[in-house]
PDB file of N, CA and C in Angstrom:
ATOM      1  N   MET A   1      -8.744 -14.238  -3.205  1.00 48.00           N
ATOM      2  CA  MET A   1      -7.924 -13.459  -1.844  1.00 48.00           C
ATOM      3  C   MET A   1      -9.075 -13.161  -0.893  1.00 48.00           C
ATOM      4  N   ASN A   2      -8.573 -13.369   0.403  1.00 51.00           N
ATOM      5  CA  ASN A   2      -9.800 -12.455   1.620  1.00 51.00           C
ATOM      6  C   ASN A   2      -9.524 -10.906   2.043  1.00 51.00           C
ATOM      7  N   GLU A   3      -9.752 -10.213   1.389  1.00 59.00           N
ATOM      8  CA  GLU A   3      -9.548  -8.798   1.262  1.00 59.00           C
ATOM      9  C   GLU A   3     -10.086  -8.005   2.901  1.00 59.00           C
ATOM     10  N   ARG A   4     -10.057  -8.969   3.448  1.00 74.00           N
ATOM     11  CA  ARG A   4     -10.939  -8.510   4.888  1.00 74.00           C
ATOM     12  C   ARG A   4     -10.032  -8.122   6.020  1.00 74.00           C
ATOM     13  N   TYR A   5      -8.394  -8.210   5.492  1.00 78.00           N
ATOM     14  CA  TYR A   5      -7.705  -7.810   6.838  1.00 78.00           C
ATOM     15  C   TYR A   5      -7.085  -5.996   6.724  1.00 78.00           C
ATOM     16  N   LEU A   6      -7.779  -5.921   5.460  1.00 86.00           N
ATOM     17  CA  LEU A   6      -8.060  -4.165   5.266  1.00 86.00           C
ATOM     18  C   LEU A   6      -9.262  -3.498   5.670  1.00 86.00           C
ATOM     19  N   ASP A   7     -10.499  -4.252   6.045  1.00 87.00           N
ATOM     20  CA  ASP A   7     -11.404  -3.776   6.983  1.00 87.00           C
ATOM     21  C   ASP A   7     -11.592  -2.907   7.582  1.00 87.00           C
ATOM     22  N   TYR A   8     -10.795  -2.792   8.381  1.00 89.00           N
ATOM     23  CA  TYR A   8     -11.102  -1.423   9.399  1.00 89.00           C
ATOM     24  C   TYR A   8      -9.783   0.230   9.039  1.00 89.00           C
ATOM     25  N   TYR A   9      -9.184  -0.058   7.846  1.00 92.00           N
ATOM     26  CA  TYR A   9      -8.643   0.830   7.595  1.00 92.00           C
ATOM     27  C   TYR A   9      -9.333   1.984   6.548  1.00 92.00           C
ATOM     28  N   PRO A  10      -9.622   3.004   6.804  1.00 93.00           N
ATOM     29  CA  PRO A  10     -10.305   3.897   5.249  1.00 93.00           C
ATOM     30  C   PRO A  10      -9.614   3.288   4.202  1.00 93.00           C
ATOM     31  N   ASP A  11     -10.421   3.944   2.848  1.00 95.00           N
ATOM     32  CA  ASP A  11     -10.697   3.298   2.055  1.00 95.00           C
ATOM     33  C   ASP A  11      -9.339   4.119   1.294  1.00 95.00           C
ATOM     34  N   VAL A  12      -8.991   5.123   1.629  1.00 97.00           N
ATOM     35  CA  VAL A  12      -7.423   6.491   1.695  1.00 97.00           C
ATOM     36  C   VAL A  12      -6.882   6.333   2.655  1.00 97.00           C
ATOM     37  N   LEU A  13      -5.644   5.597   2.471  1.00 97.00           N
ATOM     38  CA  LEU A  13      -4.366   5.363   3.517  1.00 97.00           C
ATOM     39  C   LEU A  13      -3.188   6.502   3.407  1.00 97.00           C
ATOM     40  N   LEU A  14      -2.668   7.179   4.220  1.00 97.00           N
ATOM     41  CA  LEU A  14      -1.389   7.768   4.634  1.00 97.00           C
ATOM     42  C   LEU A  14      -0.155   6.939   4.615  1.00 97.00           C
ATOM     43  N   PRO A  15       0.911   7.059   4.389  1.00 97.00           N
ATOM     44  CA  PRO A  15       1.940   6.099   3.886  1.00 97.00           C
ATOM     45  C   PRO A  15       2.657   5.496   5.639  1.00 97.00           C
ATOM     46  N   GLU A  16       1.834   5.992   6.296  1.00 97.00           N
ATOM     47  CA  GLU A  16       2.450   5.729   7.482  1.00 97.00           C
ATOM     48  C   GLU A  16       1.701   4.317   7.845  1.00 97.00           C
ATOM     49  N   GLU A  17       0.348   4.293   7.276  1.00 96.00           N
ATOM     50  CA  GLU A  17      -0.594   3.320   7.504  1.00 96.00           C
ATOM     51  C   GLU A  17      -0.260   1.996   6.874  1.00 96.00           C
ATOM     52  N   VAL A  18       0.440   2.446   5.283  1.00 96.00           N
ATOM     53  CA  VAL A  18       1.010   1.443   4.653  1.00 96.00           C
ATOM     54  C   VAL A  18       1.815   0.370   5.142  1.00 96.00           C
ATOM     55  N   MET A  19       3.055   1.617   5.729  1.00 97.00           N
ATOM     56  CA  MET A  19       3.874   0.879   6.134  1.00 97.00           C
ATOM     57  C   MET A  19       3.300  -0.671   7.388  1.00 97.00           C
ATOM     58  N   LYS A  20       2.668   0.297   8.099  1.00 95.00           N
ATOM     59  CA  LYS A  20       2.472  -1.006   9.268  1.00 95.00           C
ATOM     60  C   LYS A  20       1.361  -1.647   8.499  1.00 95.00           C
ATOM     61  N   ILE A  21       0.584  -1.396   7.656  1.00 94.00           N
ATOM     62  CA  ILE A  21      -0.630  -2.987   7.234  1.00 94.00           C
ATOM     63  C   ILE A  21       1.254  -3.884   6.842  1.00 94.00           C
ATOM     64  N   LEU A  22       2.043  -3.368   5.912  1.00 94.00           N
ATOM     65  CA  LEU A  22       2.988  -4.428   4.865  1.00 94.00           C
ATOM     66  C   LEU A  22       4.342  -4.535   5.594  1.00 94.00           C
ATOM     67  N   CYS A  23       4.466  -4.033   7.005  1.00 95.00           N
ATOM     68  CA  CYS A  23       5.706  -3.475   7.855  1.00 95.00           C
ATOM     69  C   CYS A  23       6.346  -3.662   7.347  1.00 95.00           C
ATOM     70  N   ILE A  24       7.197  -2.641   6.715  1.00 97.00           N
ATOM     71  CA  ILE A  24       7.982  -1.732   6.061  1.00 97.00           C
ATOM     72  C   ILE A  24       8.850  -0.903   6.646  1.00 97.00           C
ATOM     73  N   GLY A  25       9.675  -0.089   6.259  1.00 97.00           N
ATOM     74  CA  GLY A  25      10.127   1.428   6.639  1.00 97.00           C
ATOM     75  C   GLY A  25       9.719   2.532   5.663  1.00 97.00           C
ATOM     76  N   LYS A  26      10.017   3.606   6.651  1.00 97.00           N
ATOM     77  CA  LYS A  26       9.776   4.951   5.580  1.00 97.00           C
ATOM     78  C   LYS A  26      10.265   4.603   4.839  1.00 97.00           C
ATOM     79  N   ASN A  27      11.851   4.328   4.360  1.00 98.00           N
ATOM     80  CA  ASN A  27      12.750   4.529   3.405  1.00 98.00           C
ATOM     81  C   ASN A  27      11.932   3.562   1.845  1.00 98.00           C
ATOM     82  N   MET A  28      11.358   2.454   2.336  1.00 98.00           N
ATOM     83  CA  MET A  28      11.092   1.470   1.389  1.00 98.00           C
ATOM     84  C   MET A  28       9.872   1.652   0.881  1.00 98.00           C
ATOM     85  N   ILE A  29       8.990   2.266   1.588  1.00 98.00           N
ATOM     86  CA  ILE A  29       7.503   2.646   1.404  1.00 98.00           C
ATOM     87  C   ILE A  29       7.195   3.995  -0.152  1.00 98.00           C
ATOM     88  N   TYR A  30       8.597   4.864   0.659  1.00 97.00           N
ATOM     89  CA  TYR A  30       8.725   6.179   0.066  1.00 97.00           C
ATOM     90  C   TYR A  30       9.110   5.709  -1.361  1.00 97.00           C
ATOM     91  N   LYS A  31       9.848   4.801  -1.711  1.00 98.00           N
ATOM     92  CA  LYS A  31      10.441   3.918  -2.177  1.00 98.00           C
ATOM     93  C   LYS A  31       9.684   3.356  -3.506  1.00 98.00           C
ATOM     94  N   LEU A  32       8.807   2.438  -2.639  1.00 98.00           N
ATOM     95  CA  LEU A  32       7.568   2.214  -4.103  1.00 98.00           C
ATOM     96  C   LEU A  32       6.162   2.752  -4.269  1.00 98.00           C
ATOM     97  N   LEU A  33       6.752   3.962  -3.559  1.00 97.00           N
ATOM     98  CA  LEU A  33       5.571   5.358  -3.870  1.00 97.00           C
ATOM     99  C   LEU A  33       6.350   5.753  -5.217  1.00 97.00           C
ATOM    100  N   GLN A  34       7.400   6.513  -5.399  1.00 95.00           N
ATOM    101  CA  GLN A  34       7.937   7.351  -6.004  1.00 95.00           C
ATOM    102  C   GLN A  34       8.179   6.296  -7.598  1.00 95.00           C
ATOM    103  N   THR A  35       8.413   5.027  -7.494  1.00 96.00           N
ATOM    104  CA  THR A  35       8.669   4.073  -8.394  1.00 96.00           C
ATOM    105  C   THR A  35       7.092   3.621  -8.627  1.00 96.00           C
ATOM    106  N   GLY A  36       6.484   3.788  -8.172  1.00 96.00           N
ATOM    107  CA  GLY A  36       4.948   3.504  -8.408  1.00 96.00           C
ATOM    108  C   GLY A  36       4.616   2.181  -8.599  1.00 96.00           C
ATOM    109  N   LYS A  37       5.357   1.361  -7.715  1.00 96.00           N
ATOM    110  CA  LYS A  37       4.648  -0.256  -7.381  1.00 96.00           C
ATOM    111  C   LYS A  37       3.527   0.249  -6.160  1.00 96.00           C
ATOM    112  N   ILE A  38       3.241   0.699  -5.953  1.00 97.00           N
ATOM    113  CA  ILE A  38       2.027   1.078  -5.297  1.00 97.00           C
ATOM    114  C   ILE A  38       2.016   2.533  -5.302  1.00 97.00           C
ATOM    115  N   LYS A  39       0.218   2.570  -6.130  1.00 97.00           N
ATOM    116  CA  LYS A  39      -0.242   3.814  -7.234  1.00 97.00           C
ATOM    117  C   LYS A  39      -0.911   4.323  -5.826  1.00 97.00           C
ATOM    118  N   ALA A  40      -0.390   5.967  -5.943  1.00 97.00           N
ATOM    119  CA  ALA A  40      -0.819   6.773  -4.992  1.00 97.00           C
ATOM    120  C   ALA A  40      -0.854   8.237  -5.537  1.00 97.00           C
ATOM    121  N   VAL A  41      -1.702   9.427  -4.678  1.00 96.00           N
ATOM    122  CA  VAL A  41      -2.067  10.202  -5.296  1.00 96.00           C
ATOM    123  C   VAL A  41      -1.306  11.233  -4.645  1.00 96.00           C
ATOM    124  N   ARG A  42      -0.372  12.201  -4.924  1.00 95.00           N
ATOM    125  CA  ARG A  42       0.117  13.351  -4.507  1.00 95.00           C
ATOM    126  C   ARG A  42      -0.307  14.595  -4.377  1.00 95.00           C
ATOM    127  N   ILE A  43      -0.783  15.483  -3.073  1.00 94.00           N
ATOM    128  CA  ILE A  43      -1.224  16.397  -3.051  1.00 94.00           C
ATOM    129  C   ILE A  43      -0.216  17.237  -1.802  1.00 94.00           C
ATOM    130  N   GLY A  44       0.003  18.019  -3.016  1.00 95.00           N
ATOM    131  CA  GLY A  44       1.205  19.226  -2.723  1.00 95.00           C
ATOM    132  C   GLY A  44       3.032  17.840  -2.148  1.00 95.00           C
ATOM    133  N   LYS A  45       2.869  18.183  -1.427  1.00 93.00           N
ATOM    134  CA  LYS A  45       4.358  16.747  -0.614  1.00 93.00           C
ATOM    135  C   LYS A  45       4.161  15.909   0.005  1.00 93.00           C
ATOM    136  N   GLN A  46       2.714  15.529  -0.134  1.00 96.00           N
ATOM    137  CA  GLN A  46       1.938  14.874   1.112  1.00 96.00           C
ATOM    138  C   GLN A  46       1.325  13.647  -0.325  1.00 96.00           C
ATOM    139  N   TYR A  47       1.847  12.247   0.328  1.00 97.00           N
ATOM    140  CA  TYR A  47       1.230  11.056  -0.445  1.00 97.00           C
ATOM    141  C   TYR A  47      -0.653  11.054   0.224  1.00 97.00           C
ATOM    142  N   ARG A  48      -1.091  10.423  -0.347  1.00 98.00           N
ATOM    143  CA  ARG A  48      -2.522   9.105  -0.234  1.00 98.00           C
ATOM    144  C   ARG A  48      -2.406   7.961  -0.739  1.00 98.00           C
ATOM    145  N   VAL A  49      -2.666   6.915  -0.434  1.00 98.00           N
ATOM    146  CA  VAL A  49      -2.891   5.817  -1.106  1.00 98.00           C
ATOM    147  C   VAL A  49      -3.940   5.187  -0.588  1.00 98.00           C
ATOM    148  N   PRO A  50      -4.829   4.542  -2.093  1.00 97.00           N
ATOM    149  CA  PRO A  50      -5.939   3.621  -2.118  1.00 97.00           C
ATOM    150  C   PRO A  50      -6.205   2.939  -1.796  1.00 97.00           C
ATOM    151  N   LYS A  51      -7.136   2.552  -0.869  1.00 95.00           N
ATOM    152  CA  LYS A  51      -6.600   1.153   0.018  1.00 95.00           C
ATOM    153  C   LYS A  51      -6.288  -0.236  -0.719  1.00 95.00           C
ATOM    154  N   ARG A  52      -7.439   0.271  -2.198  1.00 95.00           N
ATOM    155  CA  ARG A  52      -7.768  -1.113  -3.351  1.00 95.00           C
ATOM    156  C   ARG A  52      -5.843  -1.270  -3.925  1.00 95.00           C
ATOM    157  N   SER A  53      -5.078  -0.213  -3.768  1.00 96.00           N
ATOM    158  CA  SER A  53      -3.927  -0.023  -4.296  1.00 96.00           C
ATOM    159  C   SER A  53      -2.696  -0.762  -3.530  1.00 96.00           C
ATOM    160  N   VAL A  54      -2.620  -0.677  -2.241  1.00 96.00           N
ATOM    161  CA  VAL A  54      -2.343  -2.252  -1.207  1.00 96.00           C
ATOM    162  C   VAL A  54      -2.630  -3.136  -1.196  1.00 96.00           C
ATOM    163  N   GLN A  55      -4.420  -3.602  -1.562  1.00 93.00           N
ATOM    164  CA  GLN A  55      -4.987  -4.929  -2.024  1.00 93.00           C
ATOM    165  C   GLN A  55      -3.958  -5.173  -3.515  1.00 93.00           C
ATOM    166  N   GLU A  56      -3.832  -4.067  -4.384  1.00 94.00           N
ATOM    167  CA  GLU A  56      -2.993  -4.765  -5.557  1.00 94.00           C
ATOM    168  C   GLU A  56      -1.189  -5.355  -5.807  1.00 94.00           C
ATOM    169  N   PHE A  57      -0.941  -4.455  -4.264  1.00 95.00           N
ATOM    170  CA  PHE A  57       0.518  -4.459  -4.802  1.00 95.00           C
ATOM    171  C   PHE A  57       0.486  -5.925  -3.844  1.00 95.00           C
ATOM    172  N   ILE A  58      -0.500  -5.876  -2.812  1.00 92.00           N
ATOM    173  CA  ILE A  58       0.429  -7.572  -2.358  1.00 92.00           C
ATOM    174  C   ILE A  58      -0.106  -8.503  -3.142  1.00 92.00           C
ATOM    175  N   GLU A  59      -1.261  -8.542  -4.004  1.00 90.00           N
ATOM    176  CA  GLU A  59      -1.775  -9.575  -4.581  1.00 90.00           C
ATOM    177  C   GLU A  59      -0.539  -9.873  -5.985  1.00 90.00           C
ATOM    178  N   SER A  60      -0.073  -8.730  -6.686  1.00 91.00           N
ATOM    179  CA  SER A  60       1.183  -8.603  -7.408  1.00 91.00           C
ATOM    180  C   SER A  60       2.181  -9.491  -6.387  1.00 91.00           C
ATOM    181  N   CYS A  61       2.516  -9.691  -5.620  1.00 89.00           N
ATOM    182  CA  CYS A  61       3.347 -10.068  -4.390  1.00 89.00           C
ATOM    183  C   CYS A  61       3.514 -11.630  -4.410  1.00 89.00           C
ATOM    184  N   TYR A  62       1.940 -12.128  -4.486  1.00 83.00           N
ATOM    185  CA  TYR A  62       1.669 -13.339  -4.550  1.00 83.00           C
ATOM    186  C   TYR A  62       1.780 -14.283  -5.760  1.00 83.00           C
ATOM    187  N   THR A  63       1.600 -13.127  -6.119  1.00 83.00           N
ATOM    188  CA  THR A  63       1.557 -13.785  -8.070  1.00 83.00           C
ATOM    189  C   THR A  63       3.016 -14.008  -8.521  1.00 83.00           C
ATOM    190  N   ASN A  64       4.246 -12.890  -8.014  1.00 74.00           N
ATOM    191  CA  ASN A  64       5.127 -13.050  -8.037  1.00 74.00           C
ATOM    192  C   ASN A  64       6.233 -14.132  -7.665  1.00 74.00           C
ATOM    193  N   CYS A  65       5.416 -14.363  -6.569  1.00 78.00           N
ATOM    194  CA  CYS A  65       6.171 -15.589  -6.179  1.00 78.00           C
ATOM    195  C   CYS A  65       5.772 -16.625  -6.857  1.00 78.00           C
ATOM    196  N   ALA A  66       4.555 -17.337  -6.988  1.00 72.00           N
ATOM    197  CA  ALA A  66       3.778 -18.077  -7.649  1.00 72.00           C
ATOM    198  C   ALA A  66       4.860 -18.158  -8.716  1.00 72.00           C
ATOM    199  N   ASP A  67       5.501 -17.606  -9.463  1.00 69.00           N
ATOM    200  CA  ASP A  67       5.909 -17.293 -10.632  1.00 69.00           C
ATOM    201  C   ASP A  67       6.940 -18.140 -10.680  1.00 69.00           C
ATOM    202  N   THR A  68       7.431 -17.922  -9.866  1.00 61.00           N
ATOM    203  CA  THR A  68       8.906 -18.364  -9.250  1.00 61.00           C
ATOM    204  C   THR A  68       8.900 -19.792  -9.131  1.00 61.00           C
TER     205      THR A  68
END
């Protein structure tokens, strides 16, 4: 899979940046973070999301679609 679509983003993302990448809303990103579907580190009350976690989530979506 071509991972160049995230080249211009830093290695660690804010939830707002992940929302923009995935075209999802605030409620959905926090649901994905809280359930662990997107791996993140919580520092105090703030989440930080490794870019690799977003890539893995997108890849898992493609895999799930291919299985059906």
